[in-house]
Coordinates of C-alpha atoms in Angstrom, one line a residue:
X28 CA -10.0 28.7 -11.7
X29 CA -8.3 27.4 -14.8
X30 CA -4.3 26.9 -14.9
X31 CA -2.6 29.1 -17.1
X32 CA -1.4 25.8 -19.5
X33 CA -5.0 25.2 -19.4
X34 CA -5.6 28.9 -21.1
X35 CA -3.8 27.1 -24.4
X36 CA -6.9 24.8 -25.2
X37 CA -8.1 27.5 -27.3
X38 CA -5.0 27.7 -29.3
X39 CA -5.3 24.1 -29.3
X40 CA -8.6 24.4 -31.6
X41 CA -7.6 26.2 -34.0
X42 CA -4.2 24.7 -35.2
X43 CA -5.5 20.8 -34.2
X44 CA -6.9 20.8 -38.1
X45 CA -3.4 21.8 -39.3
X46 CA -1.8 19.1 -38.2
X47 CA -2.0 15.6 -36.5
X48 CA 0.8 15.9 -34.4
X49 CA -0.4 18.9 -33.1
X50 CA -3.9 17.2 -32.7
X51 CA -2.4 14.5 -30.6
X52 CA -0.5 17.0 -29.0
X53 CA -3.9 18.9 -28.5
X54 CA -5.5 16.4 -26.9
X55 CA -2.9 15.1 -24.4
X56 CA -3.0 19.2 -22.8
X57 CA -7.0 18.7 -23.2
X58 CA -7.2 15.5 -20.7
X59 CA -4.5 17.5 -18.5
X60 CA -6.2 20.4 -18.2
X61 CA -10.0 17.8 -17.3
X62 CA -7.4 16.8 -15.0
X63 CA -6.1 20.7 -13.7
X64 CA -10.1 21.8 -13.8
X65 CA -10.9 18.6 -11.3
X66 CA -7.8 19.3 -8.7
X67 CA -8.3 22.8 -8.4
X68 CA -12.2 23.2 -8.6
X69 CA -12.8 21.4 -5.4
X70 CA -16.7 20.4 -3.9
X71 CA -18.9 22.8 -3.6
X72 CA -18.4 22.3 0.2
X73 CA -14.6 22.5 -0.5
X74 CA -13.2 25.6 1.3
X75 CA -11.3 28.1 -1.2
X76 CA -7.7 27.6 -1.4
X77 CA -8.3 23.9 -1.1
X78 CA -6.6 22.0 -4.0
X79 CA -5.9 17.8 -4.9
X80 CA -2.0 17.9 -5.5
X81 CA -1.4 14.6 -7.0
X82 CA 2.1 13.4 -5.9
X83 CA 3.7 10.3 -7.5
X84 CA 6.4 10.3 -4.8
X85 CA 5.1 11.6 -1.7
X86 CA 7.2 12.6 1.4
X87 CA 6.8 10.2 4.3
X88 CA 6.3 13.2 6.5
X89 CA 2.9 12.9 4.0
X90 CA 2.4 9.4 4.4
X91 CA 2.8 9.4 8.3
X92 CA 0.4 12.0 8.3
X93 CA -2.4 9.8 7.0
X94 CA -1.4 6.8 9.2
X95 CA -1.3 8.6 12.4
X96 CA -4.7 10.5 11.5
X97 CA -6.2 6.6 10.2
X98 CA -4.8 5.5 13.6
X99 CA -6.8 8.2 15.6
X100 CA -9.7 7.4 13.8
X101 CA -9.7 3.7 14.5
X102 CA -9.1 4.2 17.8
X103 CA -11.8 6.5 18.7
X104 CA -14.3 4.4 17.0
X105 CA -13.8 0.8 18.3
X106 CA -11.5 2.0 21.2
X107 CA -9.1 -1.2 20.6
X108 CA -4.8 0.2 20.6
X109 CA -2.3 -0.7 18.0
X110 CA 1.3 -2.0 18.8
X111 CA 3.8 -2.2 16.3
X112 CA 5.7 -5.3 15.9
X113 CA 9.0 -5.9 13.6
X114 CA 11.6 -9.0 14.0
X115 CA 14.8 -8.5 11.6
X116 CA 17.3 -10.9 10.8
X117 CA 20.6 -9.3 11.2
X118 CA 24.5 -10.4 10.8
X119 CA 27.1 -9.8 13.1
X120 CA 27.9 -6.3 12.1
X121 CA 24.3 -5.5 12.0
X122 CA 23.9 -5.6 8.3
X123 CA 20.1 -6.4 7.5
X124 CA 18.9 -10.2 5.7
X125 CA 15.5 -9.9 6.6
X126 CA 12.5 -9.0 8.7
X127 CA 8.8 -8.7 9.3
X128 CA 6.8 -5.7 10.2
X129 CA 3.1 -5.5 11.0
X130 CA 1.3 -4.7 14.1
X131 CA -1.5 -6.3 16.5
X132 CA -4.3 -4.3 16.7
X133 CA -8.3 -5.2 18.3
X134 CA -7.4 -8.9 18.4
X135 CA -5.7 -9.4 15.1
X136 CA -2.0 -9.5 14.3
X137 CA -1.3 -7.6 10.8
X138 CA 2.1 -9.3 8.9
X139 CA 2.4 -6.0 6.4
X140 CA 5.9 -7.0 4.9
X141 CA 8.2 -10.2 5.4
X142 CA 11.1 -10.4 3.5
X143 CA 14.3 -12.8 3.4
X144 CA 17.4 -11.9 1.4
X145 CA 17.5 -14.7 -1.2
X146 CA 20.8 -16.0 0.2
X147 CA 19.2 -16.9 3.2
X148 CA 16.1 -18.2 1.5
X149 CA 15.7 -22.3 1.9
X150 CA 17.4 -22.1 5.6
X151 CA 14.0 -22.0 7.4
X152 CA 14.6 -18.2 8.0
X153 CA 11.0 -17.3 7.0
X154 CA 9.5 -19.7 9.1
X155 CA 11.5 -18.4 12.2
X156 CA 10.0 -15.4 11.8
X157 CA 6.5 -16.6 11.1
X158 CA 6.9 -18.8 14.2
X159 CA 8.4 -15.6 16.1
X160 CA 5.0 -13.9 15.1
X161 CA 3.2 -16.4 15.9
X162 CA 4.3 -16.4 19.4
X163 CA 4.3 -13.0 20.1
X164 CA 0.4 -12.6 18.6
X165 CA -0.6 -15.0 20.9
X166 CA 1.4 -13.3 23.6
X167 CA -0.4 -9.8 23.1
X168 CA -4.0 -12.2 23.2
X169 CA -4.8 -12.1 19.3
X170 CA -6.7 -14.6 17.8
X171 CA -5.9 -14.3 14.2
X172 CA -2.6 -13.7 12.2
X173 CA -3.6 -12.1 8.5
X174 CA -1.4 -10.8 6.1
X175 CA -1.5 -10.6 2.3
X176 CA 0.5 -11.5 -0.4
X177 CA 0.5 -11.9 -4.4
X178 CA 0.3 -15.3 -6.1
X179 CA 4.1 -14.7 -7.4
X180 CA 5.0 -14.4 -4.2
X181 CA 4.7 -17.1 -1.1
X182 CA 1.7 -18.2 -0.8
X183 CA 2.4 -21.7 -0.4
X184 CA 4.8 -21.3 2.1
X185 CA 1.8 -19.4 4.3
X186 CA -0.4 -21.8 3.2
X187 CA 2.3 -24.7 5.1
X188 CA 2.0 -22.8 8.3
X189 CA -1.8 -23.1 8.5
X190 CA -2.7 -19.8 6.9
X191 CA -5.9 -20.0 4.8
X192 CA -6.7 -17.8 1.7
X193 CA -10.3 -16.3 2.5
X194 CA -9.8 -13.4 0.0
X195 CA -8.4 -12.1 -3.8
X196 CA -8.2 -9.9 -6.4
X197 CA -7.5 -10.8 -10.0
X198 CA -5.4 -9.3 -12.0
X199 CA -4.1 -7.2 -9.7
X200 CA -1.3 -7.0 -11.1
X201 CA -2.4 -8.2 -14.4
X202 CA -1.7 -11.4 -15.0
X203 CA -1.7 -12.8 -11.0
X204 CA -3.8 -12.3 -7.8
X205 CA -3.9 -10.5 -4.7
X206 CA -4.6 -13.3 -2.1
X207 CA -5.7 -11.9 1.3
X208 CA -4.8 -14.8 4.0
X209 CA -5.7 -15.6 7.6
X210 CA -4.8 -18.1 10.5
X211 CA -6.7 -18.1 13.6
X212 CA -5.0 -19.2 16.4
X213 CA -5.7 -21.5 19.6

């Protein structure tokens, strides 16, 4: 099925040698309609009806939909349970400086985000809540913390609690690395 946008190529072809700007323009709607032609043409296996909707902002109705369906997955296959896990520094009133949020899962505990307000950065804040991982990994009998972070980021400070870089991606993003980093614990 081609798009009805897509039905302009045609046009396209016959004023592109009139004009550069309308060349340019003619070949910016070609490589949107390759794009059109790929979403909506499916597999041959696909089912009809069946499109790719790329989504540069997708719902988290979406995105919860992939986790919990990743989730299922894991867990039939290696039969280990996941447990969420998230510590948050918070003032009096309940106004949020901070936190960590990850999950233990088949022996591992995952760090996915840790974050300290920059006001409280330098107080030992980040290590609290490393240490307050730490301890509850080991209390829900995982043997490894691993987490990943970019090399803009902190991983020296990891690196001072015992954490080990056994992974990374250059330029990603251009420039700096994507360090993947583990401690294993007693």
């Amino acid at each position: 099925m081609t798009s009805p946008v897509c039905q302009l190529q045609t046009d396209c072809g016959v004023t592109a040698n009139r004009q550069k700007k309308t060349q340019s323009c003619c070949e910016h709607l070609r490589r949107f309609c390759s794009i059109m032609d790929f979403m909506t043409a499916g597999t041959p296996n696909s089912p009809a009806g069946v499109s790719l909707i790329v989504e540069t902002d997708p719902s988290p109705e979406s995105i919860r939909f992939l986790e919990e369906r990743l989730y299922d997955f894991n867990v039939r296959t290696t039969g280990a349970e996941g447990n969420l896990i998230g510590l948050f520094l918070r003032t009096a009133d309940g106004s949020q400086l901070g936190g960590v949020y990850g999950w233990s899962w088949g022996g591992t505990c995952y760090v996915r985000y840790l974050f300290v307000a920059e006001s409280m950065r330098g107080r030992g804040e980040g290590t609290r809540l490393m240490q307050a991982v730490e301890k509850e990994a080991k209390t829900r009998n995982c043997r490894q913390i691993v987490l990943e972070t970019h090399d803009f980021q902190a991983p020296g400070f990891y690196q001072k609690l015992g954490f080990d870089v056994v992974g990374r991606v250059d330029d990603y993003p251009q420039g700096h690395q994507y360090l993947t980093l583990v401690k294993h614990l007693d």
